[in-house]
Short mmCIF file of C-alpha atoms and ligand atoms in Angstrom, two decimals:
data_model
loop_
_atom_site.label_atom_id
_atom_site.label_comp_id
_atom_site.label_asym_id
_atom_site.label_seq_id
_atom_site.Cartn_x
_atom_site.Cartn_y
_atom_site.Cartn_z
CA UNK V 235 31.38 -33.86 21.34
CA UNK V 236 27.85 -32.46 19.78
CA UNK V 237 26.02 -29.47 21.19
CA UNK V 238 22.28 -29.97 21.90
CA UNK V 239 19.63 -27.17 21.32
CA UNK V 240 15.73 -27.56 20.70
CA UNK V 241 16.14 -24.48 18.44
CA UNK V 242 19.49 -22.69 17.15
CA UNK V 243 18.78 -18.99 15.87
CA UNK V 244 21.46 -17.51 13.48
CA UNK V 245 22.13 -14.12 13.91
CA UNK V 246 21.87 -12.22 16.90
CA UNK V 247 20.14 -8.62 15.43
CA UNK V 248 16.70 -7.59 16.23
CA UNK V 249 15.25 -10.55 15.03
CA UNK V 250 17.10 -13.56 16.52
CA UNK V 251 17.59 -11.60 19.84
CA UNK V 252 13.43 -10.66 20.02
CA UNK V 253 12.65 -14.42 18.99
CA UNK V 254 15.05 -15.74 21.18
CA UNK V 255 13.36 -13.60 24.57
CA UNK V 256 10.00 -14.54 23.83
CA UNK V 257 11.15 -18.22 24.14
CA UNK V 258 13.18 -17.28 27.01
CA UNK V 259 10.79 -18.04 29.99
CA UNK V 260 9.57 -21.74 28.06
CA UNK V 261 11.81 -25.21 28.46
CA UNK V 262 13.04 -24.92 24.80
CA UNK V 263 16.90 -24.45 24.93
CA UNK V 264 17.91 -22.13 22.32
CA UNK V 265 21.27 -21.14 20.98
CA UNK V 266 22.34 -17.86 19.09
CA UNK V 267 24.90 -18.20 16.63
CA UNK V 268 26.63 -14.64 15.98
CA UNK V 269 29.37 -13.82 14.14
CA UNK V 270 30.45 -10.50 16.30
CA UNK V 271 30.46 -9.73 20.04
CA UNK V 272 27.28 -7.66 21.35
CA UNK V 273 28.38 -4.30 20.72
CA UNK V 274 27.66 -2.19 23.96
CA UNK V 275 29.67 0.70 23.13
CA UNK V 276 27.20 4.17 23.57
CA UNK V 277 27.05 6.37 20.79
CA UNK V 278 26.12 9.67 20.75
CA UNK V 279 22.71 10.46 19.34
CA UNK V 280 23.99 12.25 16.65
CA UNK V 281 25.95 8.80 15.57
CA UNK V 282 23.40 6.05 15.77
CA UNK V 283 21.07 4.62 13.72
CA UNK V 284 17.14 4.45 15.22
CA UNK V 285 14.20 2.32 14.60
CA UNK V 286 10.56 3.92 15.43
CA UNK V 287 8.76 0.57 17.01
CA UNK V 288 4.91 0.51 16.20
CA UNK V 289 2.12 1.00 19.09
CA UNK V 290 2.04 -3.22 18.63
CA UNK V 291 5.59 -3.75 18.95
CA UNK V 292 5.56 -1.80 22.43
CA UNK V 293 2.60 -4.35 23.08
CA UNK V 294 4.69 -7.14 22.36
CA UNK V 295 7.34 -6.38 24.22
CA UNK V 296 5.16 -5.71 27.24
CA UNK V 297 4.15 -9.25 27.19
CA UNK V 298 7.90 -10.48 27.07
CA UNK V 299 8.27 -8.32 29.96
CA UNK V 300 11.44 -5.95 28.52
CA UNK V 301 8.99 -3.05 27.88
CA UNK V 302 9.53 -0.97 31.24
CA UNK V 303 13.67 -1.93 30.16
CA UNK V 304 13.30 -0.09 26.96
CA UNK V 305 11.22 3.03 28.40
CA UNK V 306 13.69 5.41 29.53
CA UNK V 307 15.32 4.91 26.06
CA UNK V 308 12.37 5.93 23.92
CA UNK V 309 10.62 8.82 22.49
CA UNK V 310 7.37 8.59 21.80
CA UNK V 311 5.93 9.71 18.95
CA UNK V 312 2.80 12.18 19.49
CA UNK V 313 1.89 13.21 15.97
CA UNK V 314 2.64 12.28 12.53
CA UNK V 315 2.88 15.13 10.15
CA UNK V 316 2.39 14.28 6.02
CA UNK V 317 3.28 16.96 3.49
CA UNK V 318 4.15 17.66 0.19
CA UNK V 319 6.54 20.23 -0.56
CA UNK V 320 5.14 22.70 -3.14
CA UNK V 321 1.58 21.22 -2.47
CA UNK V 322 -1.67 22.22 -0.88
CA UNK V 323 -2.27 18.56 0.94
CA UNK V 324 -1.22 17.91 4.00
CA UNK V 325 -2.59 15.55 6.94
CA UNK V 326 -2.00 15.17 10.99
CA UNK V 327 -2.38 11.75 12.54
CA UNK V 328 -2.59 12.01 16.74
CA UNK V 329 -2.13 9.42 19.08
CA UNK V 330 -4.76 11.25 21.48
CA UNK V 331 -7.27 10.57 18.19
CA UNK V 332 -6.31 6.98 18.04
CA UNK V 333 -6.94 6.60 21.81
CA UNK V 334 -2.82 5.80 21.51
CA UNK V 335 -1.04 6.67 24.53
CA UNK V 336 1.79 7.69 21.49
CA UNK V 337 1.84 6.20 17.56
CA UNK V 338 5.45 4.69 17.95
CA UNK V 339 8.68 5.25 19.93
CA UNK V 340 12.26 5.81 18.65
CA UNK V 341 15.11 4.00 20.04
CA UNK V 342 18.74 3.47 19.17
CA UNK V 343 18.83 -0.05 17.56
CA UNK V 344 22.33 -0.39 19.33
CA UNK V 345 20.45 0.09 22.17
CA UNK V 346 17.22 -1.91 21.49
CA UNK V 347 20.08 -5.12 20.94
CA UNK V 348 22.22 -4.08 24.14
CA UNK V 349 18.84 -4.38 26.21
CA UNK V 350 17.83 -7.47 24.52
CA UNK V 351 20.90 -9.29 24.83
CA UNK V 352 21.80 -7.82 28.64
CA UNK V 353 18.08 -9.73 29.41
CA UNK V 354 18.78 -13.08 27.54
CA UNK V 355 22.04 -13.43 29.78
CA UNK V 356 19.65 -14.00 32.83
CA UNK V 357 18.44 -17.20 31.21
CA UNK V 358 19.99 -20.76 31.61
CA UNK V 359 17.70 -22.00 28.46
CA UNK V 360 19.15 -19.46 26.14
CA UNK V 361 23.09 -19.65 24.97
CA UNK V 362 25.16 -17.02 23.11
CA UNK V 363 27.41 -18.80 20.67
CA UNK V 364 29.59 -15.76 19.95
CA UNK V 365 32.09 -15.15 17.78
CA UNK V 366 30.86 -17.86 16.03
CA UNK V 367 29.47 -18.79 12.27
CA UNK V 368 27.64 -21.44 10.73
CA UNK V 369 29.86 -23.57 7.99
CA UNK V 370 27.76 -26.48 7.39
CA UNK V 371 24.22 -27.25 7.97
CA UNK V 372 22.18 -30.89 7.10
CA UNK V 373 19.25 -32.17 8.12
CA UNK V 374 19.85 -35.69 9.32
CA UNK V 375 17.20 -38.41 10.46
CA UNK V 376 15.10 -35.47 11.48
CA UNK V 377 17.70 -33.39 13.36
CA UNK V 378 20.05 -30.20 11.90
CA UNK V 379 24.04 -30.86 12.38
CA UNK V 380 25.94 -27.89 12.52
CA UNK V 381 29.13 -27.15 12.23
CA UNK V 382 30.23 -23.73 13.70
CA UNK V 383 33.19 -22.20 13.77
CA UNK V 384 34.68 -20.43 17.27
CA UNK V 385 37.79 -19.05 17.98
CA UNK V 386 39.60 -21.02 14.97
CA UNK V 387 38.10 -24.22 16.04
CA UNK V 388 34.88 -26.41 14.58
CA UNK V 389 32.39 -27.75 16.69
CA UNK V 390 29.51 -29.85 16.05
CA UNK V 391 25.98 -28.83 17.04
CA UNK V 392 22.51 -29.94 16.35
CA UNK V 393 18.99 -28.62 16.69
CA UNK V 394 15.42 -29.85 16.20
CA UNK V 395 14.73 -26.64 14.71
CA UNK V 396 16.83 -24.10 12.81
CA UNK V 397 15.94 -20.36 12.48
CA UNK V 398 17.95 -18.29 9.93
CA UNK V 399 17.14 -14.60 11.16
CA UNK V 400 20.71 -13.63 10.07
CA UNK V 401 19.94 -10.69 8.11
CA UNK V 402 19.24 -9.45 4.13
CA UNK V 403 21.70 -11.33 2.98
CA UNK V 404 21.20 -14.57 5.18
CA UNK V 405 23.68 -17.08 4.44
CA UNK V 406 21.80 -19.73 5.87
CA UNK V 407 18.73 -18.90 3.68
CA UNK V 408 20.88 -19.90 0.88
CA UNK V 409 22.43 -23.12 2.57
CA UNK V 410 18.15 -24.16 2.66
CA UNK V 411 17.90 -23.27 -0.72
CA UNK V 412 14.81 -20.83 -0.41
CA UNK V 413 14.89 -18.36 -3.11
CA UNK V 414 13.71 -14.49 -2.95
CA UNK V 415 12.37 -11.74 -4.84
CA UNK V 416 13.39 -8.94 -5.46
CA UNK V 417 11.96 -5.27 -6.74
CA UNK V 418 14.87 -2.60 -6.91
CA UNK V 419 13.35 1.03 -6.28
CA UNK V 420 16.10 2.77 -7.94
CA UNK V 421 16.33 4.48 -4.32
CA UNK V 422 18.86 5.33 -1.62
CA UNK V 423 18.00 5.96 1.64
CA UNK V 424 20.68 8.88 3.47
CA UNK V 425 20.42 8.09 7.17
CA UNK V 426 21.92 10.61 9.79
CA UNK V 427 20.18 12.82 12.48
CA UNK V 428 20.08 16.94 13.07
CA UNK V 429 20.29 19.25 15.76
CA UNK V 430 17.33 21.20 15.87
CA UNK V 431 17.06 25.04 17.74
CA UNK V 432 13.09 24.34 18.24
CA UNK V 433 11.63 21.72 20.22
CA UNK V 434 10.31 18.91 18.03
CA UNK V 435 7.12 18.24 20.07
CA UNK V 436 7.15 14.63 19.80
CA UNK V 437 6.07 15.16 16.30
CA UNK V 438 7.54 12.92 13.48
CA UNK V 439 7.26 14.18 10.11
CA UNK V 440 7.39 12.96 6.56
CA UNK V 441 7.90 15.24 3.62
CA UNK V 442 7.48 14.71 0.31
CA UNK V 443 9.40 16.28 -3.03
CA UNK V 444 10.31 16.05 -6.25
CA UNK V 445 12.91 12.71 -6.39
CA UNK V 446 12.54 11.92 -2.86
CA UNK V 447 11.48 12.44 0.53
CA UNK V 448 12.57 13.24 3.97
CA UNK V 449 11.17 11.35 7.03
CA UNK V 450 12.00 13.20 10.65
CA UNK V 451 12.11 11.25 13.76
CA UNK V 452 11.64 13.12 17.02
CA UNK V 453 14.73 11.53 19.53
CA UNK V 454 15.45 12.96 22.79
CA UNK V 455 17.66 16.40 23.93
CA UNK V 456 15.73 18.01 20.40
CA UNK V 457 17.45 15.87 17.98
CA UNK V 458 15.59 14.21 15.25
CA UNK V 459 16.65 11.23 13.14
CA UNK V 460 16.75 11.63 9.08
CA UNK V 461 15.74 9.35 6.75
CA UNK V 462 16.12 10.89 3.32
CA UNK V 463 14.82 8.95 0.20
CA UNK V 464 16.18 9.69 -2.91
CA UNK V 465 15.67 8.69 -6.54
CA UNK V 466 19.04 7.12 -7.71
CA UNK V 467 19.50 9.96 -10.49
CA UNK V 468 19.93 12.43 -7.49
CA UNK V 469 22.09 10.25 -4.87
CA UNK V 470 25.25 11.78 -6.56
CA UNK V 471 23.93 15.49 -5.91
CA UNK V 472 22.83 14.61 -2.67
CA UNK V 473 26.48 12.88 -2.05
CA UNK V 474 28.59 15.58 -2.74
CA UNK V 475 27.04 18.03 -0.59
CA UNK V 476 29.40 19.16 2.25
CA UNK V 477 27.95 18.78 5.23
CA UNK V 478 26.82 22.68 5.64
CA UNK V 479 25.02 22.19 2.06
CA UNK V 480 23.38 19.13 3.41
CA UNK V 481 21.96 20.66 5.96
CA UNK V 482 20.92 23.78 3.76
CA UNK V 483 19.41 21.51 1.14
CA UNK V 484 17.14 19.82 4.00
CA UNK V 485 15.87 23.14 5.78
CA UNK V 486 15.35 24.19 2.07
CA UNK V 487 13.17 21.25 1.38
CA UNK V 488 11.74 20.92 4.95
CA UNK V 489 11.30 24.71 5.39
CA UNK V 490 11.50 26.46 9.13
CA UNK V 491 7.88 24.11 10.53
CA UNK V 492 11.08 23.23 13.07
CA UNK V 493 12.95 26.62 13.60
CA UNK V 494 16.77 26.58 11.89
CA UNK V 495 18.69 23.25 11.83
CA UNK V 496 21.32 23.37 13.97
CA UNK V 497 23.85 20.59 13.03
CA UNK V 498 24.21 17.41 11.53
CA UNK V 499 25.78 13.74 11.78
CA UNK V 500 27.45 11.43 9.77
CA UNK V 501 25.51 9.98 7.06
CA UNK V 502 24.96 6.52 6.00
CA UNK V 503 23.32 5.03 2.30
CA UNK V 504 20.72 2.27 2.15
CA UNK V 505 20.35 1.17 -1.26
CA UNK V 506 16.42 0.69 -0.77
CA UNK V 507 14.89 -2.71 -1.89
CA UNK V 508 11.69 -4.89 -1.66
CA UNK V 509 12.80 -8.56 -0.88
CA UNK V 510 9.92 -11.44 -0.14
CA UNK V 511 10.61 -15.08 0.27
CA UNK V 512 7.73 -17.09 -1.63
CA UNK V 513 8.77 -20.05 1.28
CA UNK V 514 9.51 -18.42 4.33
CA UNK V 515 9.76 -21.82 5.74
CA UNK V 516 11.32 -25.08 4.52
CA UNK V 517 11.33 -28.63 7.00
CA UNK V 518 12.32 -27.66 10.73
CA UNK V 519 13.46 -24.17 9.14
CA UNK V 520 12.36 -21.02 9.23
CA UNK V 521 13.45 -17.45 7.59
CA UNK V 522 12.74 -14.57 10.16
CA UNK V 523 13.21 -10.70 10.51
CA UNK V 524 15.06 -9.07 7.15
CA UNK V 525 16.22 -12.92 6.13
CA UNK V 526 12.53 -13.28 5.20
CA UNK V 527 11.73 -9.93 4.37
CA UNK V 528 13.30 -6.36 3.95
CA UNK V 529 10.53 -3.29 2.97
CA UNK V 530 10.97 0.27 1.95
CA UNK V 531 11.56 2.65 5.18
CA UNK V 532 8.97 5.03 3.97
CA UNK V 533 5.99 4.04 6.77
CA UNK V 534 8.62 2.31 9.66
CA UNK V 535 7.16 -1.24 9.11
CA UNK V 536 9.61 -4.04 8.16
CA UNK V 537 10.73 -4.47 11.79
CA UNK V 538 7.93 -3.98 13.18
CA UNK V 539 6.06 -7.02 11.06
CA UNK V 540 8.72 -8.71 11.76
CA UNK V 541 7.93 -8.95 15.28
CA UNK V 542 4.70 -9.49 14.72
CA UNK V 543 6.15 -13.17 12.83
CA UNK V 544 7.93 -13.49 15.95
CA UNK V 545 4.84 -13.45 18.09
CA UNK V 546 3.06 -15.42 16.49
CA UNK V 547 5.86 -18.48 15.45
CA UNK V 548 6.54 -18.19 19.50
CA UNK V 549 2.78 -18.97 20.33
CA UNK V 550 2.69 -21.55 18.40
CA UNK V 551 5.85 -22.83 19.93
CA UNK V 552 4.47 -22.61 23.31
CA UNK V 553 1.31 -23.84 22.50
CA UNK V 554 2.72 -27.62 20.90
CA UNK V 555 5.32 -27.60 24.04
CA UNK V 556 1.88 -27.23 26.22
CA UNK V 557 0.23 -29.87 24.21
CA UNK V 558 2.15 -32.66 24.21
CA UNK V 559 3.15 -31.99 20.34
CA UNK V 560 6.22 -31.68 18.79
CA UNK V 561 7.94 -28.78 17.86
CA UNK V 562 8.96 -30.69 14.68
CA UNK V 563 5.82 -31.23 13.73
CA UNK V 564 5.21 -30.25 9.89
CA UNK V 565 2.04 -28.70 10.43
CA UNK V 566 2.90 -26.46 12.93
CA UNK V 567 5.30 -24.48 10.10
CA UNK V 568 2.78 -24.74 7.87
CA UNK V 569 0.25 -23.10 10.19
CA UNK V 570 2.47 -20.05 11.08
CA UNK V 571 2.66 -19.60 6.95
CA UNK V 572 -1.04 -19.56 6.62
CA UNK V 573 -1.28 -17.45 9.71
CA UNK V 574 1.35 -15.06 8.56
CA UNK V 575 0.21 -15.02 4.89
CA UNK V 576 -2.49 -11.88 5.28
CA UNK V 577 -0.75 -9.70 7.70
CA UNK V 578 2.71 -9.73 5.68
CA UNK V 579 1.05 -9.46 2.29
CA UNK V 580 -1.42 -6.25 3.44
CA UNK V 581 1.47 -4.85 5.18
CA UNK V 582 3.83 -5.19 1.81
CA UNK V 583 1.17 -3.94 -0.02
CA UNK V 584 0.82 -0.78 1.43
CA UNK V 585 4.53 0.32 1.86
CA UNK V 586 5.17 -0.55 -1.83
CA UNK V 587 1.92 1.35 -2.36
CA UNK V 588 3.10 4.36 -0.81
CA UNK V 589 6.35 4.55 -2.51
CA UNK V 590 3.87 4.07 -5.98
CA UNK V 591 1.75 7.21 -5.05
CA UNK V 592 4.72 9.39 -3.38
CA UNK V 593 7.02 8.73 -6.31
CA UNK V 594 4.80 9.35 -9.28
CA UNK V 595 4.42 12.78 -10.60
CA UNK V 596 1.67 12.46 -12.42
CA UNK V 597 0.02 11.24 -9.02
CA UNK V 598 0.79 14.45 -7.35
CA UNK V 599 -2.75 16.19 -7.23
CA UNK V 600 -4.97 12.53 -6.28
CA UNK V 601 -2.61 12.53 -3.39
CA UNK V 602 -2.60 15.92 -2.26
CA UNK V 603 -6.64 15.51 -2.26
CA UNK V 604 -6.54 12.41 -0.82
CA UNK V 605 -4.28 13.78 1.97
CA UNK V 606 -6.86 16.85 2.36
CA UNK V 607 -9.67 13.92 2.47
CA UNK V 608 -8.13 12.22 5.17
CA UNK V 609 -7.56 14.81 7.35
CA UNK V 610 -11.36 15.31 7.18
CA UNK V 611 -12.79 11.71 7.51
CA UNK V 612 -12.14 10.44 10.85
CA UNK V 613 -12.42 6.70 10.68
CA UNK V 614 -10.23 6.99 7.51
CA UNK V 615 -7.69 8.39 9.58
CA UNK V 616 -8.21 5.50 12.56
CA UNK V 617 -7.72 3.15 9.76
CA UNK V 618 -4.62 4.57 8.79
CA UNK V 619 -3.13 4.81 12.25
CA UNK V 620 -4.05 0.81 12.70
CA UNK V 621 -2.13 0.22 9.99
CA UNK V 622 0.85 2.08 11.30
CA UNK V 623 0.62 0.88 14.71
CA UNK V 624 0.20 -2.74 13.58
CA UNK V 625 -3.13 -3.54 15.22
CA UNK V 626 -5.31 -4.49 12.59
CA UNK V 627 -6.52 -8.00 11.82
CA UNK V 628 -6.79 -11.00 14.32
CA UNK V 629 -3.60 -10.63 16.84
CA UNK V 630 -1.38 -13.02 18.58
CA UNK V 631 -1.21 -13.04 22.98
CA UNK V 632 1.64 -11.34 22.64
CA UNK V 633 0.53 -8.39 20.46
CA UNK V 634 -2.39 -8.40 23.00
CA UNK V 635 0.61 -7.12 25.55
CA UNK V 636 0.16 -10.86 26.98
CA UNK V 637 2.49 -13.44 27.80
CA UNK V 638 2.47 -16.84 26.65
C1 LIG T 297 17.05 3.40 6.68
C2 LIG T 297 16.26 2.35 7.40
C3 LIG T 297 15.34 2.73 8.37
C4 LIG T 297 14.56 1.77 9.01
N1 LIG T 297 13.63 2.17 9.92
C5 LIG T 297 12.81 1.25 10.46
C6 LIG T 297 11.80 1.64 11.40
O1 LIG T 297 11.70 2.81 11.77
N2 LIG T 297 10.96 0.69 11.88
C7 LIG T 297 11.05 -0.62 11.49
O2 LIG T 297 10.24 -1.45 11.93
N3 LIG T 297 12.03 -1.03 10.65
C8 LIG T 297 12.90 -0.13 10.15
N4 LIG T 297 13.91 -0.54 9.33
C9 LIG T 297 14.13 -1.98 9.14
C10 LIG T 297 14.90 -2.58 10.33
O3 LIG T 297 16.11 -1.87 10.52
C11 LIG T 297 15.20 -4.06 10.06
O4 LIG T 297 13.96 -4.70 9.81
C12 LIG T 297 15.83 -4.78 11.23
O5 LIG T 297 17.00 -4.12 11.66
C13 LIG T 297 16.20 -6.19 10.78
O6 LIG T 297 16.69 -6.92 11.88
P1 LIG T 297 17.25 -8.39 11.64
O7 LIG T 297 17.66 -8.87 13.00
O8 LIG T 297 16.29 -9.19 10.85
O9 LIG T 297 18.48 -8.20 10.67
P2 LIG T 297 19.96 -7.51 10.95
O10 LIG T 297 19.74 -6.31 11.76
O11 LIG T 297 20.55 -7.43 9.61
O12 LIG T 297 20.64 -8.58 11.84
C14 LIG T 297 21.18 -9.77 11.32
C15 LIG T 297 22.12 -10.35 12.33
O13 LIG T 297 22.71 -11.52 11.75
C16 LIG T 297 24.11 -11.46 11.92
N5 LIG T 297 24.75 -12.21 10.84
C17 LIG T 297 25.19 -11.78 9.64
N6 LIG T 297 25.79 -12.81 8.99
C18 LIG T 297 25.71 -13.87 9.80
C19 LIG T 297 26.15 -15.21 9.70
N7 LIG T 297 26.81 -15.67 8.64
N8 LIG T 297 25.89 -16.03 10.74
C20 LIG T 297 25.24 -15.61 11.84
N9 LIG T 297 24.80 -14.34 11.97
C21 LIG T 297 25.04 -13.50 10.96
C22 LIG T 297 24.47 -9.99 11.91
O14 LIG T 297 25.69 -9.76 12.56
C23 LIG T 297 23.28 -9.41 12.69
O15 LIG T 297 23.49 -9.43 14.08
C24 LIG T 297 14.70 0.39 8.69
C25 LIG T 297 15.66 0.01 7.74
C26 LIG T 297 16.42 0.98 7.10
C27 LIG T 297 17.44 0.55 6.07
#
């Protein structure tokens, strides 16, 4: 017996799990294929990894209707604080300034997913296929057969069209043959959160110094999540340090802005990459979330881009389903690449920038000015912020906070 979807989605993160709601409410049947069970254990906040969503994102999750869900779970983000340790420049973005009602909001991811996938069980159109993994995938007279495996057994599936959103590593990405890039930043990102004795404010910060950088997260009860960036050379330093020293080495490079750190979590390492798919699409097939493309943490945008893809490949679903056209339809993937094309690129651009200017030495005193320069221009600043929040550029119903 074969399993019929209009679209299967591997991997149930984020990605799959966003892409899969904003179909949710159309007559497309979709199916999630994911290898572990939603994890809905609570963590405490000093356990848990967070993702700052963009101004946009909240948009488009307003217009899938999950927004008011997510609220009570968020912190918004007031201010943005740049510095360079050692350095005169410094700059403050506000929301207030960027007529924002906040710049972003930090959520547990494990509680971004438990949200998203508590709100896909209300749909009949949408189907969990859980424990379960891909083994074989063909396309065949214009249809994918699948064969997954569940609970020790094979089944056959097939699907019109076949979305690989199943992480960095995406083993279906490989099974289309579509190759990536890759640029290695020599960089480790050390993950964990603090306990702080001052309120944070709703203020994020990012610090710069020598071989790194430390990006704080304001999260509720006056914890903070920490992203710290360092140069590969220093990841054994930074390794060894008991926890005590860890925490002495950050309020040493953070300074007291924040009062005494308090206490800290366990840590986790990111080794920190650049990946880009030159096809992010192949016939009936589409890469989506990190499975098309993973960016540096420093500015908070590979997720958040992400779901901006998600948006827009959605749209365009609807919009052949209200047609009359086929979902199939060559051109349609071919459009969303196009359509994609200038938003991904810019946003690349300027996270790989950032790392350039932040990690070069010999850039220190341009960016210290330039920091002093922004703080004093205005629209520069607005630009900036419309880069964070995602909002630049022509923008899909859905990033309008509409549904589709
Ligand atoms: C330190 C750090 C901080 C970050 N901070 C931010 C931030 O503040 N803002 C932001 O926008 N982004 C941020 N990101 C990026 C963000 O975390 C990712 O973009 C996002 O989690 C990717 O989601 P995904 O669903 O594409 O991939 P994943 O989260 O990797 O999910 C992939 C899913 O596929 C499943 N899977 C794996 N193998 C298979 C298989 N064989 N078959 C089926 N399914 C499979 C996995 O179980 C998982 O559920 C950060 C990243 C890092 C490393």
């Amino acid at each position: 017996m074969q399993t019929d979807f209009n679209i299967i989605i591997n991997g149930g993160g984020l990605a799959g799990n966003s892409l899969a709601l904003a179909l949710a409410h159309t007559s497309l049947t979709v199916g999630i294929v994911e290898p572990f069970p939603p994890a809905n254990k609570q963590r405490s906040l000093l356990e848990s990894r967070t993702i700052a969503l963009s101004h946009g994102a909240k948009r488009i999750y307003e217009g899938m209707n999950i927004w008011s869900d997510f609220e009570p779970y968020c912190t918004p983000i007031q201010s943005i604080h740049v510095s360079d340790k050692g350095r005169f420049g410094m700059t403050r973005i506000h929301a207030k300034e960027q007529n924002m009602p906040a710049l972003g909001y930090v959520m547990q991811i494990a509680e971004v997913n438990r949200i998203l996938c508590e709100k896909l069980s209300t749909y009949a159109n949408i189907h969990y296929v859980s424990p379960a993994r891909i083994l074989h995938a063909a396309l065949v007279d214009e249809r994918w057969q699948l064969s997954i495996s569940q609970n020790e057994q094979t089944y056959d599936y097939c699907t019109d069209l076949l979305i690989a959103a199943d992480g960095g590593d995406s083993p279906l990405r490989k099974i289309a043959g579509l190759s990536v890039d890759e640029k290695d930043y020599q960089q480790t990102a050390i993950v964990t959160s603090i306990q702080l004795t001052h309120s944070h404010n709703y203020t994020a910060y990012e610090r710069f110094f020598d071989g790194g950088a430390i990006a704080l997260l304001p999260v509720k009860d006056e914890t903070m999540a920490v992203v710290v960036t360092v140069n590969n050379q220093l990841l054994s330093f930074w390794q060894g340090l008991s926890d005590g020293d860890f925490l002495a080495k950050l309020q040493h490079v953070f300074g007291y802005r924040l009062g005494r750190f308090a206490q800290v979590g366990s840590r986790t390492l990111y080794p920190l990459k650049l990946v880009t798919s030159p096809e992010q699409t192949a016939k009936q097939f589409v890469l989506m979330g990190n499975a098309a493309h993973i960016l540096h943490p420093i500015a908070a945008q590979s997720f958040n881009l992400s779901l901006r893809d998600i948006a827009v490949l959605a749209e365009m679903l609807v919009n052949a389903l209200n047609s009359g056209q086929s979902i199939t339809e060559p051109s349609l993937l071919a459009d969303y690449t196009d359509l994609r094309h200038r938003d991904q690129r810019r946003t690349i651009q300027f996270t790989d920038g950032l790392i350039e200017v932040f990690s070069s030495p010999f850039l220190a005193l341009p960016r210290n000015i330039a920091m002093t320069g922004l703080d004093m221009i205005p629209p520069l600043k607005t630009m900036l912020g419309k880069y964070g929040a995602g909002t630049l550029g022509r923008l899909s119903r859905l990033a309008r906070g509409l549904g589709i």
